[in-house]
Amino acid sequence: MGTIDTHFRADLSVDFCGIKAPNPFWLASAPPTDKAYNVIRAFEAGWGGVVWKTLGEDPPAVNVSSRYSAIYGKNREVLGFNNIELITDRSLDINLREITAVKEAWPDRAIVVSLMLPCEEHYWADILPKVEATGADGIELNFGCPHGMPERGMGAAVGQVPEYVQMVTSWCKKHSRLPVIVKLTPNITDIRQPARAAKAGGADAVSLINTINSITSIDLDRMVALPTVGTASTHGGYCGTAVKPIALNMVAEIARDPATQGLPISGIGGINNWRDAAEFIALGAGCVQVCTAAMLHGFGIVEQMKDGLARWMDSKGYRTLADFSGKAVPNTTDWKYLDMNYKVIARIDQDACIGCGKCHIACEDTSHQAIAKLVDPASGARRYEVIDAECVGCNLCEITCPVQSCITMVPQQTGMPYMNWTQDPRNPRAEKVPTAA
């Protein structure tokens, strides 16, 4: 591992809805934040904050064994991670005492306490003063857990009903002075609806995404899904690298929704490195939460995250996170507003090409037959060239090519002005474009 350079101009500190932390990298509410031992190790490693694993009513939840499964790529790289673990299985008193002690020992780090309780106001009114007494910086309402707890009327069962989201959020604002972060479930048709409800209830911020309902695989010998508990299994919560595109889209949907404009967002989902974090921040996140990457690689990954983000910010001239937070939001729009006259064509770098033919096979079999296979009759050498007139700029060849930057998509000068689908004469419902007087 290379030396970590600590001499940067970039300031990674955050003030997220009034919660201050030395950097935007927080551990999400999950097994890594289950108890003081883990959290102290995380702070010693350099994490800026944690969301303490979800607290509930006593007696605490009871978990099963086994709990995790995964989807693997090459060399057993974990692409997606599935879990059926519930909220904390330790007593409320033990958790509260440990939160108090850790916050006293680490006053500069953010400690947010995740909560999940039945949808009756008295439960929330009872626990909130106890949490506030720990010195915690904020609370996160777990409205996203997709397994086990929804069967009891909690978790995603609340997050899928905007009226419940607003109701419980308003109770928490009524009974606590701490910032209230609402954690949203992705297991819903339109993520904007619960986000709007959270804001209407007085939420100081939202965090997303929680895990996605999933069954990762089936043991075809035993005919049961993984993870297997005895002779049966159940759906769990899916997270890790595979969910990042879904998470980015949902963060963007909230960031560009006029009804939730300006609502602070904590980004969660598939964050493995500094670049992933920067992408979430560019789409409007004020901080990010990490779980799966820490579980797979340990708490030490945060140093490379901080180092990489600071180096990139320095290279771009960004002094603070606010300098680029949300900068990608104005460039994220509905399909109908994309430029119909924009055109790109694939170009193959013949010096870099290894002649594998993957681009030709992909285009010939499944796309637009726009890459010709040329064979030298004398030597038998293969060469692949783009047929410009047939290329629609779909990017498939670039994606399938095993050599980075061998195939590039080159913008073409069409000589035509911007025109979106609402203006396109090929659209039977096109709007008339105003003409100059």
Short mmCIF file of C-alpha atoms in Angstrom, two decimals:
data_model
loop_
_atom_site.label_atom_id
_atom_site.label_comp_id
_atom_site.label_asym_id
_atom_site.label_seq_id
_atom_site.Cartn_x
_atom_site.Cartn_y
_atom_site.Cartn_z
CA MET A 1 0.00 0.00 0.00
CA GLY A 2 1.36 3.45 -0.91
CA THR A 3 2.03 6.23 1.54
CA ILE A 4 -1.02 8.32 2.43
CA ASP A 5 -0.33 12.03 1.85
CA THR A 6 -1.94 14.21 4.51
CA HIS A 7 -0.89 17.59 3.08
CA PHE A 8 -3.93 18.82 1.19
CA ARG A 9 -5.70 22.12 0.68
CA ALA A 10 -9.07 20.37 0.50
CA ASP A 11 -11.25 20.59 3.60
CA LEU A 12 -13.25 17.37 4.05
CA SER A 13 -15.20 18.51 7.10
CA VAL A 14 -18.99 18.49 6.97
CA ASP A 15 -21.89 20.20 8.68
CA PHE A 16 -24.77 17.95 7.78
CA CYS A 17 -28.09 19.39 8.98
CA GLY A 18 -26.25 20.76 12.03
CA ILE A 19 -24.21 17.61 12.65
CA LYS A 20 -20.49 18.28 12.37
CA ALA A 21 -17.86 15.70 11.44
CA PRO A 22 -14.22 15.85 10.28
CA ASN A 23 -15.03 14.06 7.02
CA PRO A 24 -18.08 12.85 5.05
CA PHE A 25 -17.36 9.14 5.49
CA TRP A 26 -19.76 7.64 8.02
CA LEU A 27 -20.53 4.03 8.80
CA ALA A 28 -24.14 3.10 8.15
CA SER A 29 -26.44 1.55 10.73
CA ALA A 30 -25.48 -2.12 10.48
CA PRO A 31 -23.29 -4.78 12.14
CA PRO A 32 -20.16 -2.53 11.99
CA THR A 33 -21.87 -0.07 14.36
CA ASP A 34 -23.48 -2.58 16.70
CA LYS A 35 -21.46 -1.78 19.82
CA ALA A 36 -18.82 0.46 21.37
CA TYR A 37 -15.93 -1.86 20.50
CA ASN A 38 -16.63 -1.62 16.77
CA VAL A 39 -17.36 2.11 16.80
CA ILE A 40 -14.17 2.94 18.72
CA ARG A 41 -12.13 0.91 16.23
CA ALA A 42 -13.85 2.80 13.41
CA PHE A 43 -13.04 6.18 14.93
CA GLU A 44 -9.46 5.14 15.54
CA ALA A 45 -9.25 4.21 11.85
CA GLY A 46 -10.47 7.68 10.84
CA TRP A 47 -14.18 7.47 10.09
CA GLY A 48 -15.94 10.80 10.46
CA GLY A 49 -19.11 9.43 11.99
CA VAL A 50 -21.35 6.45 12.56
CA VAL A 51 -25.04 5.70 12.58
CA TRP A 52 -25.40 3.37 15.57
CA LYS A 53 -27.12 0.10 14.71
CA THR A 54 -30.89 0.46 15.02
CA LEU A 55 -32.28 0.51 18.56
CA GLY A 56 -35.79 -0.66 19.35
CA GLU A 57 -38.00 -1.56 22.24
CA ASP A 58 -37.08 -4.08 24.93
CA PRO A 59 -36.90 -7.02 24.90
CA PRO A 60 -34.48 -6.73 21.97
CA ALA A 61 -34.80 -8.51 18.64
CA VAL A 62 -33.59 -12.08 18.30
CA ASN A 63 -31.51 -12.94 15.23
CA VAL A 64 -31.10 -16.22 13.37
CA SER A 65 -28.06 -18.11 12.10
CA SER A 66 -26.95 -17.95 9.28
CA ARG A 67 -27.49 -14.39 8.06
CA TYR A 68 -25.54 -13.44 4.93
CA SER A 69 -25.16 -14.48 1.29
CA ALA A 70 -23.49 -12.90 -1.74
CA ILE A 71 -23.27 -12.64 -5.51
CA TYR A 72 -19.71 -13.12 -6.72
CA GLY A 73 -17.80 -11.90 -9.77
CA LYS A 74 -14.46 -13.16 -11.01
CA ASN A 75 -11.96 -14.23 -8.34
CA ARG A 76 -14.79 -14.27 -5.78
CA GLU A 77 -15.14 -10.51 -5.82
CA VAL A 78 -18.34 -9.72 -3.92
CA LEU A 79 -20.61 -7.74 -6.23
CA GLY A 80 -23.77 -7.90 -4.12
CA PHE A 81 -24.37 -8.72 -0.49
CA ASN A 82 -27.57 -10.00 1.08
CA ASN A 83 -28.49 -10.10 4.77
CA ILE A 84 -31.43 -11.21 6.90
CA GLU A 85 -30.13 -9.74 10.16
CA LEU A 86 -32.56 -7.64 12.19
CA ILE A 87 -31.98 -4.59 14.36
CA THR A 88 -29.84 -4.71 17.52
CA ASP A 89 -30.16 -7.83 19.61
CA ARG A 90 -28.70 -6.08 22.67
CA SER A 91 -30.74 -4.32 25.34
CA LEU A 92 -31.62 -0.66 25.08
CA ASP A 93 -29.85 0.14 28.34
CA ILE A 94 -26.53 -1.35 27.21
CA ASN A 95 -26.68 0.51 23.90
CA LEU A 96 -27.52 3.85 25.52
CA ARG A 97 -24.69 3.53 28.05
CA GLU A 98 -22.19 2.69 25.32
CA ILE A 99 -23.35 5.56 23.09
CA THR A 100 -22.88 7.96 26.00
CA ALA A 101 -19.36 6.71 26.72
CA VAL A 102 -18.23 6.76 23.09
CA LYS A 103 -19.57 10.26 22.46
CA GLU A 104 -17.79 11.56 25.56
CA ALA A 105 -14.54 9.99 24.35
CA TRP A 106 -14.92 11.13 20.73
CA PRO A 107 -16.69 14.52 20.82
CA ASP A 108 -15.47 15.54 17.36
CA ARG A 109 -17.09 12.55 15.60
CA ALA A 110 -20.70 12.34 14.51
CA ILE A 111 -22.85 9.79 16.31
CA VAL A 112 -26.36 9.39 14.96
CA VAL A 113 -28.67 6.86 16.59
CA SER A 114 -30.92 4.77 14.36
CA LEU A 115 -34.37 4.00 15.74
CA MET A 116 -37.22 1.65 14.85
CA LEU A 117 -40.38 1.38 16.94
CA PRO A 118 -44.07 0.57 16.49
CA CYS A 119 -46.25 3.30 14.95
CA GLU A 120 -47.64 4.53 18.25
CA GLU A 121 -46.55 7.92 19.52
CA HIS A 122 -45.92 6.87 23.11
CA TYR A 123 -43.09 4.51 22.10
CA TRP A 124 -41.27 7.39 20.39
CA ALA A 125 -42.05 9.87 23.14
CA ASP A 126 -40.50 7.46 25.65
CA ILE A 127 -37.25 6.62 23.85
CA LEU A 128 -36.32 9.99 22.35
CA PRO A 129 -35.37 11.76 25.63
CA LYS A 130 -33.22 8.74 26.54
CA VAL A 131 -31.36 8.97 23.25
CA GLU A 132 -30.95 12.72 23.58
CA ALA A 133 -29.44 12.25 27.06
CA THR A 134 -26.56 10.23 25.55
CA GLY A 135 -25.17 13.31 23.85
CA ALA A 136 -25.79 11.83 20.40
CA ASP A 137 -25.77 14.30 17.53
CA GLY A 138 -28.95 13.17 15.80
CA ILE A 139 -31.39 10.37 15.14
CA GLU A 140 -32.09 8.36 12.01
CA LEU A 141 -35.54 6.82 11.56
CA ASN A 142 -35.18 3.37 10.05
CA PHE A 143 -38.09 3.24 7.61
CA GLY A 144 -36.24 0.96 5.22
CA CYS A 145 -35.42 -2.47 6.65
CA PRO A 146 -37.07 -4.89 4.17
CA HIS A 147 -36.95 -8.15 6.10
CA GLY A 148 -38.31 -9.38 9.40
CA MET A 149 -39.32 -6.03 10.83
CA PRO A 150 -41.97 -5.14 8.18
CA GLU A 151 -43.80 -8.30 9.28
CA ARG A 152 -44.13 -6.53 12.64
CA GLY A 153 -45.39 -3.28 11.11
CA MET A 154 -42.04 -1.49 11.20
CA GLY A 155 -39.15 -0.72 8.84
CA ALA A 156 -40.18 -0.71 5.17
CA ALA A 157 -43.82 -1.20 6.20
CA VAL A 158 -43.67 2.41 7.39
CA GLY A 159 -41.41 3.71 4.64
CA GLN A 160 -43.76 2.50 1.92
CA VAL A 161 -46.63 4.62 3.25
CA PRO A 162 -45.92 8.36 2.95
CA GLU A 163 -48.62 9.21 5.50
CA TYR A 164 -46.86 7.05 8.10
CA VAL A 165 -43.51 8.61 7.23
CA GLN A 166 -44.87 12.09 7.82
CA MET A 167 -46.69 11.09 11.00
CA VAL A 168 -43.75 9.43 12.75
CA THR A 169 -41.32 12.13 11.61
CA SER A 170 -43.57 14.78 13.14
CA TRP A 171 -43.68 12.85 16.44
CA CYS A 172 -39.89 12.81 16.54
CA LYS A 173 -39.67 16.54 15.85
CA LYS A 174 -42.23 17.07 18.61
CA HIS A 175 -40.44 14.99 21.25
CA SER A 176 -36.77 15.66 20.43
CA ARG A 177 -34.50 18.61 19.79
CA LEU A 178 -32.03 16.49 17.81
CA PRO A 179 -31.79 16.63 14.02
CA VAL A 180 -34.07 14.00 12.47
CA ILE A 181 -32.81 12.04 9.47
CA VAL A 182 -35.35 9.81 7.74
CA LYS A 183 -33.89 6.67 6.13
CA LEU A 184 -35.90 5.74 3.05
CA THR A 185 -36.68 2.36 1.55
CA PRO A 186 -35.88 1.72 -2.13
CA ASN A 187 -38.65 -0.88 -2.22
CA ILE A 188 -41.15 1.61 -3.55
CA THR A 189 -42.32 2.88 -6.94
CA ASP A 190 -41.53 6.59 -6.53
CA ILE A 191 -38.86 7.56 -3.98
CA ARG A 192 -39.96 11.18 -4.15
CA GLN A 193 -43.22 10.50 -2.33
CA PRO A 194 -41.75 9.38 1.03
CA ALA A 195 -39.07 12.07 0.74
CA ARG A 196 -41.75 14.73 0.37
CA ALA A 197 -43.61 13.21 3.30
CA ALA A 198 -40.47 13.30 5.44
CA LYS A 199 -39.98 16.95 4.64
CA ALA A 200 -43.64 17.69 5.38
CA GLY A 201 -43.18 16.01 8.76
CA GLY A 202 -40.29 18.33 9.55
CA ALA A 203 -37.33 16.08 8.74
CA ASP A 204 -33.96 17.78 8.81
CA ALA A 205 -32.57 15.35 6.21
CA VAL A 206 -33.11 12.04 4.46
CA SER A 207 -30.73 9.13 3.99
CA LEU A 208 -30.93 6.56 1.21
CA ILE A 209 -30.98 3.91 0.09
CA ASN A 210 -31.67 1.15 2.54
CA THR A 211 -31.35 -2.41 1.26
CA ILE A 212 -33.35 -3.92 -1.61
CA ASN A 213 -35.59 -6.98 -1.29
CA SER A 214 -33.67 -9.90 -2.71
CA ILE A 215 -32.94 -13.60 -2.97
CA THR A 216 -29.35 -13.98 -4.12
CA SER A 217 -29.26 -17.63 -5.15
CA ILE A 218 -30.72 -21.10 -4.76
CA ASP A 219 -28.88 -24.20 -3.56
CA LEU A 220 -30.03 -26.54 -6.33
CA ASP A 221 -29.10 -29.64 -4.36
CA ARG A 222 -31.13 -28.71 -1.28
CA MET A 223 -33.65 -26.55 -3.19
CA VAL A 224 -33.44 -23.71 -0.72
CA ALA A 225 -32.26 -20.11 -0.97
CA LEU A 226 -29.16 -18.70 0.69
CA PRO A 227 -28.59 -17.89 3.48
CA THR A 228 -30.20 -21.09 4.73
CA VAL A 229 -31.63 -21.34 8.23
CA GLY A 230 -32.16 -25.05 8.84
CA THR A 231 -34.18 -26.16 5.84
CA ALA A 232 -35.67 -22.79 4.85
CA SER A 233 -34.75 -19.24 3.89
CA THR A 234 -36.37 -15.88 3.27
CA HIS A 235 -35.84 -12.73 1.26
CA GLY A 236 -33.25 -10.34 2.62
CA GLY A 237 -31.77 -6.90 2.09
CA TYR A 238 -29.42 -6.48 -0.91
CA CYS A 239 -26.53 -4.02 -0.79
CA GLY A 240 -22.98 -3.54 -2.03
CA THR A 241 -21.53 -2.55 -5.40
CA ALA A 242 -24.51 -3.84 -7.38
CA VAL A 243 -26.97 -1.37 -5.85
CA LYS A 244 -24.97 1.81 -6.46
CA PRO A 245 -26.71 2.73 -9.77
CA ILE A 246 -30.11 2.39 -8.10
CA ALA A 247 -28.99 4.48 -5.17
CA LEU A 248 -27.52 7.23 -7.35
CA ASN A 249 -30.75 7.49 -9.33
CA MET A 250 -32.89 7.77 -6.20
CA VAL A 251 -30.60 10.39 -4.67
CA ALA A 252 -30.81 12.35 -7.93
CA GLU A 253 -34.61 12.08 -8.02
CA ILE A 254 -34.86 13.72 -4.60
CA ALA A 255 -32.14 16.29 -5.29
CA ARG A 256 -33.85 17.56 -8.44
CA ASP A 257 -37.43 17.40 -7.17
CA PRO A 258 -38.69 20.97 -6.61
CA ALA A 259 -40.75 19.73 -3.65
CA THR A 260 -37.64 18.53 -1.79
CA GLN A 261 -35.11 21.00 -3.15
CA GLY A 262 -32.56 21.86 -0.50
CA LEU A 263 -33.39 18.88 1.74
CA PRO A 264 -30.04 17.49 2.96
CA ILE A 265 -29.26 13.97 1.72
CA SER A 266 -26.98 11.32 3.17
CA GLY A 267 -26.04 9.00 0.33
CA ILE A 268 -25.92 5.23 0.86
CA GLY A 269 -25.49 2.27 -1.47
CA GLY A 270 -22.45 0.58 -2.99
CA ILE A 271 -19.84 3.11 -1.86
CA ASN A 272 -16.48 1.36 -2.05
CA ASN A 273 -14.01 4.17 -2.68
CA TRP A 274 -13.54 7.92 -2.90
CA ARG A 275 -14.88 8.10 -6.45
CA ASP A 276 -18.17 6.49 -5.46
CA ALA A 277 -18.47 9.04 -2.65
CA ALA A 278 -17.69 11.93 -4.98
CA GLU A 279 -20.45 10.79 -7.35
CA PHE A 280 -23.02 10.79 -4.56
CA ILE A 281 -21.88 14.23 -3.42
CA ALA A 282 -22.01 15.54 -7.00
CA LEU A 283 -25.66 14.45 -7.08
CA GLY A 284 -26.45 16.40 -3.93
CA ALA A 285 -25.37 14.27 -0.94
CA GLY A 286 -23.90 16.13 2.00
CA CYS A 287 -22.26 13.02 3.45
CA VAL A 288 -22.11 9.32 2.65
CA GLN A 289 -22.65 6.14 4.61
CA VAL A 290 -20.69 2.93 4.07
CA CYS A 291 -21.40 -0.61 5.23
CA THR A 292 -20.63 -3.48 2.86
CA ALA A 293 -17.17 -2.24 1.86
CA ALA A 294 -16.17 -1.98 5.52
CA MET A 295 -17.54 -5.46 6.24
CA LEU A 296 -15.54 -6.93 3.37
CA HIS A 297 -12.29 -4.99 3.75
CA GLY A 298 -12.18 -3.61 7.27
CA PHE A 299 -12.28 -0.11 8.71
CA GLY A 300 -8.85 0.81 7.28
CA ILE A 301 -10.34 1.55 3.85
CA VAL A 302 -11.43 4.97 5.07
CA GLU A 303 -7.88 6.35 4.85
CA GLN A 304 -7.72 5.64 1.14
CA MET A 305 -11.19 7.12 0.74
CA LYS A 306 -10.17 10.34 2.46
CA ASP A 307 -6.83 10.48 0.66
CA GLY A 308 -8.35 9.89 -2.76
CA LEU A 309 -11.15 12.41 -2.31
CA ALA A 310 -8.78 15.10 -1.05
CA ARG A 311 -6.34 14.53 -3.93
CA TRP A 312 -9.15 14.73 -6.49
CA MET A 313 -10.58 17.88 -4.91
CA ASP A 314 -7.14 19.49 -4.99
CA SER A 315 -6.74 18.56 -8.66
CA LYS A 316 -10.08 20.19 -9.47
CA GLY A 317 -9.59 23.25 -7.30
CA TYR A 318 -12.42 22.38 -4.92
CA ARG A 319 -11.67 23.76 -1.47
CA THR A 320 -14.70 22.28 0.31
CA LEU A 321 -17.28 19.59 -0.38
CA ALA A 322 -19.86 22.32 -0.89
CA ASP A 323 -17.87 23.49 -3.93
CA PHE A 324 -19.02 20.48 -5.94
CA SER A 325 -21.99 19.13 -3.99
CA GLY A 326 -24.96 18.99 -6.34
CA LYS A 327 -23.02 20.13 -9.42
CA ALA A 328 -24.26 17.15 -11.44
CA VAL A 329 -27.92 17.76 -10.56
CA PRO A 330 -28.64 20.42 -13.24
CA ASN A 331 -27.24 18.04 -15.85
CA THR A 332 -29.60 15.24 -14.79
CA THR A 333 -32.93 15.55 -16.55
CA ASP A 334 -35.89 13.62 -17.95
CA TRP A 335 -35.32 11.63 -21.15
CA LYS A 336 -37.68 13.88 -23.08
CA TYR A 337 -35.35 16.84 -22.61
CA LEU A 338 -32.24 15.19 -24.07
CA ASP A 339 -30.85 16.61 -27.33
CA MET A 340 -32.22 14.53 -30.22
CA ASN A 341 -29.66 16.11 -32.58
CA TYR A 342 -26.61 15.07 -30.57
CA LYS A 343 -24.64 12.29 -32.26
CA VAL A 344 -21.59 10.20 -31.43
CA ILE A 345 -19.83 7.52 -33.49
CA ALA A 346 -17.49 4.80 -32.28
CA ARG A 347 -13.81 4.95 -33.19
CA ILE A 348 -11.42 1.99 -32.85
CA ASP A 349 -7.77 2.69 -32.05
CA GLN A 350 -6.12 0.18 -34.36
CA ASP A 351 -2.81 0.40 -32.51
CA ALA A 352 -4.51 -0.59 -29.22
CA CYS A 353 -6.86 -3.19 -30.73
CA ILE A 354 -5.96 -6.82 -29.90
CA GLY A 355 -8.22 -8.26 -32.57
CA CYS A 356 -10.46 -10.22 -30.19
CA GLY A 357 -13.58 -9.34 -32.17
CA LYS A 358 -15.84 -8.87 -29.14
CA CYS A 359 -17.04 -5.51 -30.45
CA HIS A 360 -17.96 -7.03 -33.82
CA ILE A 361 -19.77 -10.01 -32.28
CA ALA A 362 -21.78 -7.80 -29.91
CA CYS A 363 -22.73 -5.33 -32.62
CA GLU A 364 -23.40 -7.98 -35.28
CA ASP A 365 -25.53 -10.24 -33.09
CA THR A 366 -27.37 -7.82 -30.83
CA SER A 367 -27.07 -4.27 -32.13
CA HIS A 368 -26.79 -2.42 -35.46
CA GLN A 369 -24.28 -4.36 -37.60
CA ALA A 370 -22.03 -1.31 -37.61
CA ILE A 371 -18.60 -2.95 -37.16
CA ALA A 372 -17.08 -4.67 -40.16
CA LYS A 373 -14.75 -7.65 -39.81
CA LEU A 374 -11.97 -7.38 -42.40
CA VAL A 375 -9.59 -10.29 -43.02
CA ASP A 376 -6.33 -9.92 -44.92
CA PRO A 377 -6.43 -12.71 -47.54
CA ALA A 378 -2.67 -13.08 -47.51
CA SER A 379 -1.91 -13.09 -43.77
CA GLY A 380 -5.32 -13.92 -42.33
CA ALA A 381 -4.96 -10.98 -39.94
CA ARG A 382 -8.25 -9.58 -38.67
CA ARG A 383 -9.16 -5.92 -38.52
CA TYR A 384 -12.35 -4.29 -37.27
CA GLU A 385 -13.66 -0.97 -38.56
CA VAL A 386 -16.75 1.05 -37.73
CA ILE A 387 -19.29 1.60 -40.49
CA ASP A 388 -20.14 5.23 -39.80
CA ALA A 389 -23.44 5.22 -41.66
CA GLU A 390 -24.76 2.37 -39.50
CA CYS A 391 -23.38 3.45 -36.10
CA VAL A 392 -26.01 4.89 -33.76
CA GLY A 393 -23.56 5.64 -30.95
CA CYS A 394 -25.06 3.13 -28.52
CA ASN A 395 -21.73 2.52 -26.66
CA LEU A 396 -22.10 -1.29 -26.70
CA CYS A 397 -18.79 -1.86 -28.46
CA GLU A 398 -16.96 0.42 -26.03
CA ILE A 399 -18.46 -1.47 -23.09
CA THR A 400 -17.61 -4.94 -24.41
CA CYS A 401 -14.05 -4.05 -25.43
CA PRO A 402 -11.53 -5.53 -22.95
CA VAL A 403 -8.92 -2.84 -23.72
CA GLN A 404 -9.59 0.44 -21.92
CA SER A 405 -9.81 3.46 -24.26
CA CYS A 406 -9.33 1.31 -27.36
CA ILE A 407 -12.85 2.26 -28.48
CA THR A 408 -14.05 5.80 -27.88
CA MET A 409 -17.28 7.57 -28.70
CA VAL A 410 -16.55 10.67 -30.77
CA PRO A 411 -19.09 13.55 -30.94
CA GLN A 412 -20.05 14.53 -34.49
CA GLN A 413 -20.79 17.98 -35.83
CA THR A 414 -24.36 17.73 -37.13
CA GLY A 415 -24.91 21.43 -37.76
CA MET A 416 -28.31 21.16 -36.09
CA PRO A 417 -29.44 23.06 -32.98
CA TYR A 418 -30.62 21.56 -29.71
CA MET A 419 -34.00 19.87 -30.06
CA ASN A 420 -35.64 17.70 -27.42
CA TRP A 421 -38.39 15.13 -27.85
CA THR A 422 -41.15 17.54 -26.93
CA GLN A 423 -40.07 19.60 -29.96
CA ASP A 424 -39.23 16.78 -32.36
CA PRO A 425 -41.50 16.65 -35.44
CA ARG A 426 -41.27 12.84 -35.29
CA ASN A 427 -43.15 13.02 -32.00
CA PRO A 428 -46.91 12.98 -32.67
CA ARG A 429 -47.36 15.05 -29.50
CA ALA A 430 -44.53 17.48 -30.18
CA GLU A 431 -44.91 21.02 -28.95
CA LYS A 432 -44.57 23.87 -31.43
CA VAL A 433 -41.25 25.66 -31.10
CA PRO A 434 -41.75 29.45 -30.86
CA THR A 435 -40.31 31.33 -33.82
CA ALA A 436 -38.60 34.69 -33.62
CA ALA A 437 -40.80 37.66 -34.47
#
